[in-house]
């Protein structure tokens, strides 16, 4: 092997590729390996990292993977499930319980090269059900954690054996919310494994162009170009690889776009010199027809994804370019959350991963130049390729657009287990001086790497931001079936919530489009737009007390790679403007701010 490299064993945790990316950012090649790969496949590496896992439990039955890796004289570091496996293999004990998600404080015991350059207490990110409760004779505890909710200490959050060169972290150092996680990974890769850096973005671009040229092999590519940063950067990488003459771009107005979006997108492609390659079609009728009467999020996602393919194929026939390959600006989180690696749980089916597209991928008809990259890397690549800053820095906007921000309901309350849930929710909220209502519909979230389709809670009352966040993380951690909390911005404190019958209609989409436009304007006016990574505005078919109107939820988040996110505090003057402008929209009767981190909430509600 030409580069010093690290093997990342993909147990299907959402974070396996993120680990590889973090290692690559150190300039060290990282490759994903499957747990059942033969031991010989691991020999060339200077280190092995075991990822977390959504499905395997380290507790109970023996997990099935190539355990001969433990016989290799190569350092091994495990995260979450990987940590538990290492503990177990060397005589430690793992128990079902001690679950944590969200932030925790790691208290480091003594000095260790893994924590060189760090403080004695470090903020880390947790997402697990099982816990290590004892270690084998050659191991010691390197750190334990305490949680902001004041629950008892969690022992063995970091363990290690320097004789064996085996280490484990219960937390996820690969996510940005583990503040100094990159330093811990760097200490392992550079110090303990002794890797020398040799990977770069320029090298990636060169390799990708070369790979695309071989894949495309004289054919042409037809790329779905939404105008977001991903498809725009993908268009430029493809242009570099196949040349402008063999690249066609299709911009579809699916009726689920933001206000005036298509007009801006066409102007932007013209600025990038791609106007001649670009075709535009208004297919909003097709999308509305496909979504008619649907309420279930995955059914809506499939309908949107399938309609993209239908319109794409129709346009290809019309333009007489049916033999073209399909190009997509898919980035890594789109594939991983769809269950795109062997073992990842399906959290959401992204529009570019519906079954028809999976079939086209299997038939070798799809090219995705960015499929290995995360948003920050796509932005970096975009800058290198000359994409203007205002495009590179745009808030991400999902392919299914407002379609996944327009919740639907048949009007039947969904109150599963509410007899047990409601008193728990009220009691916990009261500890923080707040009132709470569990809401009788669901939104998508992610807990311990698994899809969680659960209920939100509406919190009412005045409290400092930190208290609100504590209340939200305590509620989602302690109450089963709750994955999200929103803070009531008015009017008043409601005492009952009921779903209203509502589906995807042009009228509701126009209402959401207007609300989204107002939110974006208010964020810009108050100078906070650029500090926020993304801010979905969601129309939720819930009415409170005697009102008939629906609810608007605003979800500003900070994130870097969309795998984790934290809610953003908005200044009181901004909230006052939002109340004034949103609550006067006809059909809207309530406004709330989403205060959930990811996990356990996802950024989008569906
Ligand atoms: P979640 O909601 O899973 O979103 O936390 C993570 C990021 O992905 C975006 N997103 C999508 N992007 N097609 C896309 O291109 C999709 O189907 C899709 N669904 C979610 C979301 O906006 C966020 O940035």
XYZ file of C-alpha atoms and ligand atoms in Angstrom:
630
model
C 0.000 0.000 0.000
C 1.337 3.349 -1.144
C -0.284 5.451 1.649
C -0.356 4.815 5.376
C -4.000 3.889 5.852
C -6.657 3.198 8.481
C -9.425 0.590 8.075
C -12.836 1.701 9.345
C -15.012 -1.331 10.026
C -18.587 -0.438 9.066
C -20.904 -2.023 11.579
C -23.635 0.112 10.023
C -23.625 2.911 12.554
C -24.560 6.106 10.781
C -21.138 7.395 11.492
C -18.786 4.912 9.789
C -18.169 7.138 6.788
C -17.913 10.165 8.992
C -15.057 8.448 10.816
C -13.343 7.827 7.474
C -13.835 11.468 6.497
C -12.358 12.705 9.760
C -9.327 10.497 9.234
C -8.959 11.691 5.622
C -9.047 15.281 6.831
C -5.904 14.502 8.790
C -4.398 13.719 5.404
C -4.428 9.980 6.087
C -6.174 7.572 3.748
C -9.101 5.768 5.390
C -11.027 2.916 3.814
C -14.339 1.345 4.796
C -14.155 -2.418 5.380
C -16.968 -4.858 6.043
C -16.973 -6.781 9.366
C -16.910 -10.139 7.564
C -13.887 -9.273 5.378
C -11.128 -11.894 5.778
C -8.441 -11.087 8.303
C -5.897 -10.786 5.482
C -7.786 -7.717 4.199
C -6.910 -5.901 7.435
C -3.183 -6.660 7.445
C -2.042 -3.751 5.241
C -3.464 -1.111 7.598
C -1.609 0.774 10.295
C -4.725 0.958 12.464
C -8.321 -0.247 12.686
C -11.355 1.708 13.914
C -14.575 -0.134 14.783
C -17.717 1.962 14.172
C -20.989 2.043 16.085
C -23.927 -0.094 15.033
C -27.708 0.275 14.879
C -28.640 -3.392 14.876
C -26.052 -5.522 16.580
C -26.188 -5.609 20.316
C -22.961 -6.110 22.169
C -25.065 -7.517 24.970
C -26.215 -11.130 24.924
C -25.650 -13.093 21.739
C -22.239 -13.253 20.199
C -21.862 -10.801 17.314
C -20.652 -12.181 14.040
C -17.563 -10.609 12.456
C -13.928 -11.398 11.778
C -12.658 -11.591 15.351
C -9.174 -12.630 14.122
C -8.515 -8.890 13.769
C -7.821 -9.009 17.510
C -4.882 -11.336 16.793
C -3.218 -8.732 14.557
C -0.466 -6.590 15.978
C -2.235 -3.413 14.801
C -3.778 -0.780 17.138
C -7.595 -0.973 17.334
C -9.959 1.749 18.568
C -13.720 1.188 18.915
C -16.539 3.738 19.152
C -19.874 2.977 20.835
C -20.735 -0.582 19.673
C -17.062 -1.056 18.706
C -16.031 0.046 22.206
C -18.400 -2.492 23.770
C -17.088 -5.248 21.502
C -13.485 -4.549 22.495
C -14.400 -4.535 26.190
C -16.245 -7.842 25.811
C -13.534 -9.533 23.766
C -10.925 -8.912 26.445
C -12.989 -10.087 29.407
C -15.028 -6.982 30.246
C -18.788 -6.808 30.753
C -21.532 -5.035 28.832
C -25.037 -4.421 30.126
C -28.263 -3.438 28.458
C -28.937 -0.049 30.032
C -27.277 3.202 31.026
C -28.477 4.789 27.801
C -27.433 8.328 26.968
C -28.017 10.604 24.020
C -26.824 14.074 23.365
C -24.084 15.920 25.222
C -22.102 14.530 28.171
C -18.896 15.546 29.934
C -15.969 13.160 29.752
C -13.700 13.264 32.816
C -10.265 12.026 31.820
C -8.389 9.922 34.400
C -4.691 10.749 34.463
C -2.531 11.218 31.378
C -2.876 9.236 28.162
C -1.513 9.812 24.612
C -5.101 9.539 23.238
C -6.008 12.715 25.121
C -2.733 14.618 24.590
C -3.306 18.352 24.291
C -6.816 18.201 25.811
C -8.291 19.350 29.106
C -9.225 17.091 32.022
C -12.907 17.422 31.093
C -14.171 17.301 27.504
C -17.649 17.745 25.958
C -18.590 14.536 24.078
C -21.660 13.225 22.192
C -23.543 10.085 23.170
C -26.092 7.899 21.390
C -26.342 4.428 22.947
C -28.538 1.934 24.777
C -25.912 -0.586 26.025
C -22.971 0.249 28.303
C -19.628 -1.204 29.373
C -19.796 -1.981 33.101
C -16.441 -3.680 33.638
C -13.101 -4.218 31.874
C -10.710 -7.158 31.575
C -7.421 -7.459 33.519
C -5.201 -5.733 30.942
C -7.492 -2.691 30.610
C -8.043 0.442 32.630
C -10.711 3.132 32.688
C -9.367 6.209 30.867
C -12.464 8.333 31.520
C -16.064 8.398 32.754
C -18.944 10.717 31.831
C -21.513 12.846 33.613
C -24.656 14.079 31.838
C -26.134 17.589 31.993
C -29.421 16.056 33.244
C -27.654 15.106 36.485
C -28.054 11.328 36.124
C -25.399 9.194 37.921
C -21.865 8.904 36.469
C -21.413 6.587 33.505
C -18.250 4.559 34.098
C -15.882 3.224 31.407
C -16.756 5.880 28.805
C -13.137 5.568 27.631
C -11.024 2.448 28.179
C -7.646 1.234 27.016
C -4.825 -1.264 27.204
C -1.412 0.049 26.148
C 0.094 -3.449 26.173
C -2.493 -4.703 23.692
C -2.892 -1.331 21.926
C -6.686 -1.688 22.133
C -8.901 1.309 23.048
C -12.587 2.174 23.216
C -14.788 5.275 23.503
C -18.465 4.945 24.428
C -19.099 8.350 22.814
C -18.788 9.352 19.162
C -15.559 11.367 18.703
C -16.287 11.547 14.946
C -19.267 13.921 15.280
C -18.609 17.642 15.490
C -20.504 17.874 18.780
C -17.675 15.990 20.491
C -15.824 19.259 20.624
C -12.270 17.864 20.538
C -13.129 14.532 18.907
C -10.894 15.356 15.930
C -7.913 15.685 18.316
C -8.670 12.293 19.891
C -8.870 10.685 16.430
C -5.687 12.498 15.396
C -3.889 11.218 18.515
C -4.890 7.657 17.655
C -4.088 7.870 13.943
C -0.901 9.918 14.046
C 0.585 9.061 17.457
C -0.599 5.571 18.339
C -0.736 4.173 14.772
C 2.133 6.379 13.526
C 0.483 7.210 10.163
C 2.110 9.803 7.874
C -0.382 12.173 6.126
C -0.718 11.925 2.294
C -4.457 12.489 1.283
C -5.898 15.813 -0.005
C -8.967 17.330 -1.685
C -6.914 17.941 -4.852
C -6.018 14.269 -4.915
C -9.702 13.399 -4.430
C -10.750 15.607 -7.364
C -8.096 14.141 -9.633
C -9.108 10.574 -8.726
C -12.832 11.315 -9.095
C -12.414 12.872 -12.548
C -10.391 9.867 -13.600
C -12.987 7.458 -12.157
C -15.855 9.307 -13.889
C -14.087 9.258 -17.239
C -13.696 5.495 -16.983
C -17.333 4.997 -15.811
C -18.912 7.281 -18.412
C -16.687 5.879 -21.152
C -17.692 8.113 -24.068
C -21.389 8.305 -23.113
C -23.237 11.432 -21.965
C -24.681 12.363 -18.581
C -28.093 13.894 -17.801
C -27.954 15.536 -14.365
C -30.877 16.549 -12.189
C -29.882 20.063 -11.134
C -31.952 21.545 -8.329
C -29.655 24.550 -8.039
C -28.541 23.622 -4.545
C -24.838 23.481 -3.790
C -24.610 19.689 -4.266
C -26.051 19.435 -7.760
C -24.219 22.592 -8.814
C -20.831 21.257 -7.676
C -21.675 17.853 -9.193
C -22.402 19.612 -12.513
C -18.977 21.282 -12.438
C -17.129 18.064 -11.558
C -18.933 16.293 -14.416
C -18.184 19.168 -16.771
C -14.506 18.771 -15.888
C -14.680 15.012 -16.420
C -16.777 14.691 -19.600
C -16.766 18.231 -21.039
C -19.783 20.559 -21.529
C -20.907 18.877 -24.771
C -21.609 15.579 -23.089
C -23.395 17.081 -20.092
C -27.114 17.945 -20.033
C -28.741 19.489 -16.963
C -32.415 19.223 -16.111
C -33.991 21.628 -13.647
C -37.442 20.445 -12.584
C -39.896 22.768 -10.878
C -41.664 20.170 -8.738
C -44.022 22.661 -7.106
C -42.230 21.971 -3.806
C -39.631 24.704 -4.257
C -39.155 27.932 -2.347
C -40.667 31.179 -3.546
C -39.125 32.262 -6.901
C -36.540 29.467 -6.620
C -36.550 28.273 -10.252
C -36.055 31.795 -11.571
C -32.952 32.235 -9.348
C -31.595 28.811 -10.304
C -31.812 29.453 -14.050
C -29.976 32.764 -13.566
C -27.265 31.067 -11.492
C -26.534 28.364 -14.081
C -26.259 31.090 -16.677
C -23.657 32.826 -14.447
C -21.688 29.567 -14.238
C -21.593 29.265 -18.004
C -23.911 26.240 -18.060
C -26.948 27.894 -19.699
C -26.470 25.968 -22.960
C -26.572 22.607 -21.188
C -29.682 23.454 -19.159
C -33.287 22.325 -19.727
C -36.197 23.450 -17.586
C -39.559 21.820 -17.020
C -42.519 22.769 -14.824
C -43.757 19.413 -13.526
C -45.651 20.634 -10.468
C -48.888 18.940 -11.659
C -47.136 15.536 -11.775
C -45.810 15.913 -8.228
C -49.112 17.133 -6.798
C -50.948 14.239 -8.422
C -48.422 11.724 -7.026
C -48.723 13.154 -3.494
C -52.501 13.398 -3.510
C -54.010 11.916 -0.313
C -50.688 10.603 1.110
C -49.851 11.153 4.782
C -47.077 8.695 5.679
C -43.607 10.319 5.328
C -41.913 7.406 3.592
C -44.843 7.055 1.152
C -44.516 10.769 0.347
C -40.755 10.441 -0.131
C -41.200 7.476 -2.464
C -43.865 9.321 -4.466
C -41.557 12.327 -4.877
C -38.532 10.189 -5.803
C -40.521 8.152 -8.322
C -41.973 11.282 -9.910
C -38.474 12.721 -10.338
C -37.559 9.584 -12.292
C -40.796 9.655 -14.313
C -40.290 13.290 -15.307
C -36.596 12.700 -15.969
C -37.381 9.772 -18.292
C -40.130 11.696 -20.064
C -37.794 14.637 -20.658
C -35.013 12.321 -21.815
C -37.421 10.823 -24.395
C -38.553 14.284 -25.440
C -34.946 15.427 -25.884
C -34.029 12.118 -27.535
C -31.246 11.348 -25.043
C -32.561 8.161 -23.435
C -29.181 6.411 -23.537
C -27.644 8.976 -21.185
C -26.481 8.070 -17.706
C -28.379 9.652 -14.825
C -26.217 12.082 -12.846
C -27.122 12.996 -9.261
C -25.643 15.357 -6.705
C -26.093 12.760 -3.947
C -23.827 13.373 -0.972
C -22.878 10.871 1.663
C -25.552 11.556 4.346
C -28.271 10.995 1.689
C -27.077 7.432 1.227
C -26.300 6.549 4.808
C -29.650 7.696 6.231
C -31.481 5.766 3.513
C -29.739 2.640 4.777
C -27.239 2.898 1.949
C -24.409 1.023 3.567
C -24.840 -2.656 4.269
C -26.112 -2.394 7.819
C -27.386 1.151 8.344
C -31.028 1.457 9.393
C -33.311 3.385 7.026
C -33.956 6.674 8.759
C -35.332 8.416 5.663
C -35.477 7.390 2.036
C -33.837 10.271 0.270
C -35.385 11.228 -3.044
C -32.294 10.035 -4.871
C -32.358 6.599 -3.217
C -35.885 5.349 -4.028
C -36.117 1.754 -5.405
C -36.287 2.763 -9.112
C -33.037 4.657 -8.684
C -31.497 1.781 -6.713
C -32.308 -0.423 -9.740
C -30.690 2.080 -12.084
C -27.639 2.175 -9.789
C -27.452 -1.634 -9.846
C -27.681 -1.518 -13.650
C -24.719 0.896 -13.731
C -26.815 3.793 -15.103
C -26.136 6.367 -12.364
C -23.094 8.539 -11.658
C -22.719 10.419 -8.381
C -19.452 12.347 -8.173
C -20.057 13.542 -4.587
C -21.405 10.337 -3.026
C -18.382 10.039 -0.718
C -18.406 13.624 0.521
C -20.087 15.594 3.268
C -21.484 19.097 2.877
C -18.396 20.898 4.213
C -16.263 19.031 1.721
C -18.684 19.741 -1.143
C -18.433 23.423 -0.261
C -14.639 23.278 -0.202
C -14.649 21.528 -3.583
C -17.159 24.075 -4.937
C -14.836 26.939 -4.009
C -11.943 25.230 -5.778
C -14.116 24.887 -8.895
C -15.081 28.582 -8.874
C -18.636 28.407 -7.531
C -19.469 31.878 -6.156
C -19.602 32.245 -2.363
C -23.323 33.064 -2.234
C -24.084 29.715 -3.908
C -21.552 27.719 -1.887
C -22.879 29.149 1.382
C -26.611 28.668 0.655
C -28.576 26.858 3.317
C -29.021 23.241 2.213
C -32.482 22.515 0.825
C -33.691 18.910 0.544
C -34.517 17.392 -2.853
C -38.151 16.698 -1.858
C -38.271 20.339 -0.770
C -41.378 21.611 0.946
C -42.883 18.149 0.417
C -41.154 16.910 3.588
C -41.975 20.104 5.497
C -45.714 19.911 4.865
C -46.962 17.339 7.337
C -50.234 15.632 6.442
C -52.930 13.974 8.491
C -56.229 12.160 8.035
C -57.429 14.018 11.125
C -57.302 10.952 13.394
C -55.405 11.623 16.655
C -52.377 9.376 17.147
C -52.168 8.987 20.920
C -50.401 5.667 21.325
C -49.393 5.146 24.981
C -50.480 8.676 25.858
C -52.003 7.498 29.164
C -48.454 6.687 30.325
C -46.652 9.395 28.365
C -48.726 12.444 29.317
C -48.130 12.341 33.106
C -44.382 11.728 32.592
C -44.112 14.620 30.156
C -46.005 16.975 32.463
C -43.947 15.969 35.522
C -40.580 16.407 33.794
C -41.572 19.747 32.245
C -42.726 20.979 35.671
C -39.224 20.326 37.061
C -38.016 22.985 34.610
C -40.909 25.366 35.400
C -42.615 24.639 32.060
C -45.945 23.274 30.883
C -46.057 20.501 28.323
C -48.427 18.874 25.856
C -47.578 15.638 24.035
C -48.746 16.130 20.443
C -51.036 13.587 18.737
C -48.995 13.133 15.536
C -45.460 11.982 14.759
C -42.280 13.179 13.120
C -39.121 11.341 12.120
C -36.088 11.255 14.369
C -33.036 9.114 15.046
C -32.134 7.403 18.318
C -29.029 5.256 18.767
C -28.675 5.071 14.960
C -32.234 3.806 14.467
C -35.186 5.530 12.830
C -37.569 6.849 15.509
C -41.054 7.875 14.281
C -42.362 9.393 17.477
C -44.301 12.231 19.059
C -43.209 15.822 19.607
C -43.905 17.706 22.836
C -45.007 21.360 22.939
C -43.339 23.201 25.844
C -44.902 26.461 27.050
C -43.507 29.016 29.458
C -40.643 31.460 29.827
C -37.276 29.965 30.668
C -33.636 30.674 29.798
C -32.449 28.987 26.578
C -30.221 26.531 28.469
C -33.195 25.426 30.592
C -35.324 24.871 27.498
C -32.583 22.729 25.945
C -32.139 20.750 29.169
C -35.874 20.160 29.364
C -35.921 18.991 25.727
C -32.998 16.604 26.133
C -34.377 15.213 29.405
C -37.830 14.636 27.901
C -36.531 12.895 24.792
C -34.108 10.771 26.821
C -36.519 9.749 29.570
C -39.955 9.477 27.977
C -40.376 6.568 25.580
C -42.000 7.551 22.289
C -40.900 11.216 22.436
C -38.208 12.324 19.967
C -38.733 16.069 19.594
C -39.631 19.203 21.578
C -40.909 22.514 20.296
C -41.213 25.728 22.275
C -44.552 27.491 22.057
C -44.209 31.057 20.737
C -47.896 31.790 21.084
C -50.579 32.742 21.300
C -51.042 31.897 25.021
C -50.594 28.480 26.590
C -52.896 25.941 24.980
C -54.409 23.064 26.938
C -55.353 20.612 24.145
C -54.115 19.700 20.675
C -55.916 17.909 17.846
C -54.826 16.999 14.310
C -56.719 18.564 11.425
C -57.356 16.696 8.181
C -54.816 18.063 5.707
C -53.018 16.715 2.630
C -50.627 18.049 -0.008
C -52.493 20.755 -1.902
C -51.367 23.769 -3.864
C -53.051 25.976 -1.297
C -51.158 24.506 1.668
C -47.906 24.567 -0.301
C -48.439 28.248 -1.098
C -49.063 28.938 2.580
C -45.881 27.120 3.605
C -43.932 28.823 0.795
C -45.029 32.219 2.091
C -44.187 31.301 5.712
C -40.752 30.004 4.637
C -40.143 33.211 2.692
C -41.055 35.306 5.747
C -38.757 33.267 8.013
C -35.808 33.640 5.622
C -36.401 37.389 5.333
C -36.639 37.833 9.089
C -33.401 35.835 9.600
C -31.626 38.055 7.054
C -33.071 41.275 8.467
C -31.786 40.397 11.940
C -28.358 39.425 10.569
C -28.455 35.797 11.748
C -29.102 34.024 8.434
C -25.416 33.279 7.819
C -24.799 31.975 11.362
C -27.408 29.289 10.819
C -26.679 26.133 8.879
C -30.251 25.451 7.834
C -33.705 26.560 8.937
C -36.644 24.455 7.803
C -40.108 25.981 8.235
C -42.688 23.242 8.777
C -46.472 23.337 8.399
C -47.941 20.971 10.985
C -51.657 20.047 10.785
C -52.321 20.593 14.474
C -54.886 22.934 15.955
C -55.043 23.922 19.627
C -58.030 24.526 21.892
C -60.764 26.351 19.903
C -58.551 27.492 17.009
C -58.956 26.034 13.509
C -55.700 27.189 11.948
C -52.591 25.006 11.602
C -49.208 25.335 13.309
C -45.954 26.658 11.873
C -42.730 25.306 13.371
C -39.393 26.993 12.690
C -36.281 24.816 13.015
C -32.997 26.783 12.938
C -29.997 24.507 13.433
C -26.222 24.623 13.521
C -24.463 21.691 11.947
C -21.470 20.904 9.791
C -22.296 17.597 8.226
C -26.040 17.169 8.894
C -25.367 13.941 10.815
C -25.784 15.860 14.056
C -27.287 19.276 14.692
C -27.990 21.679 17.541
C -30.916 24.123 17.780
C -30.122 27.838 17.513
C -31.292 30.479 19.968
C -32.975 33.424 18.221
C -33.017 36.966 19.695
C -36.315 38.132 21.283
C -36.773 40.944 18.706
C -36.549 38.394 15.902
C -39.075 36.124 17.622
C -41.415 39.105 17.987
C -41.171 39.808 14.227
C -41.838 36.152 13.463
C -44.916 36.154 15.699
C -46.240 39.298 14.049
C -45.656 38.137 10.446
C -46.447 34.417 10.713
C -49.471 34.492 12.991
C -51.251 36.902 10.642
C -51.046 34.458 7.717
C -54.551 33.169 6.989
C -54.762 29.497 8.026
C -52.005 29.701 10.674
C -52.990 29.876 14.347
C -49.837 28.868 16.223
C -46.085 29.319 16.015
C -43.397 27.199 17.691
C -39.617 26.891 17.627
C -38.036 23.436 17.369
C -35.485 23.076 20.202
C -34.392 19.464 19.582
C -30.842 18.406 18.828
C -30.090 15.691 16.231
C -30.156 13.027 17.539
C -32.878 12.455 18.700
C -34.722 14.723 16.222
C -33.694 14.835 12.572
C -33.319 18.233 10.914
C -36.376 17.752 8.706
C -39.624 16.536 10.282
C -40.216 13.805 7.686
P -32.292 15.039 8.313
O -33.702 15.499 8.268
O -32.165 13.589 7.939
O -31.561 15.841 7.178
O -31.603 15.360 9.595
C -30.172 15.877 6.996
C -29.903 16.803 5.835
O -30.370 16.197 4.619
C -31.341 17.016 3.996
N -32.326 16.118 3.416
C -32.344 15.775 2.124
N -31.556 16.161 1.117
N -32.780 14.770 -0.331
C -31.814 15.673 -0.115
O -31.138 16.055 -1.074
C -33.608 14.325 0.636
O -34.476 13.490 0.404
C -33.374 14.870 1.942
N -33.984 14.672 3.134
C -33.298 15.451 4.039
C -31.895 17.896 5.085
O -32.458 19.078 4.566
C -30.661 18.119 5.933
O -29.830 19.109 5.370
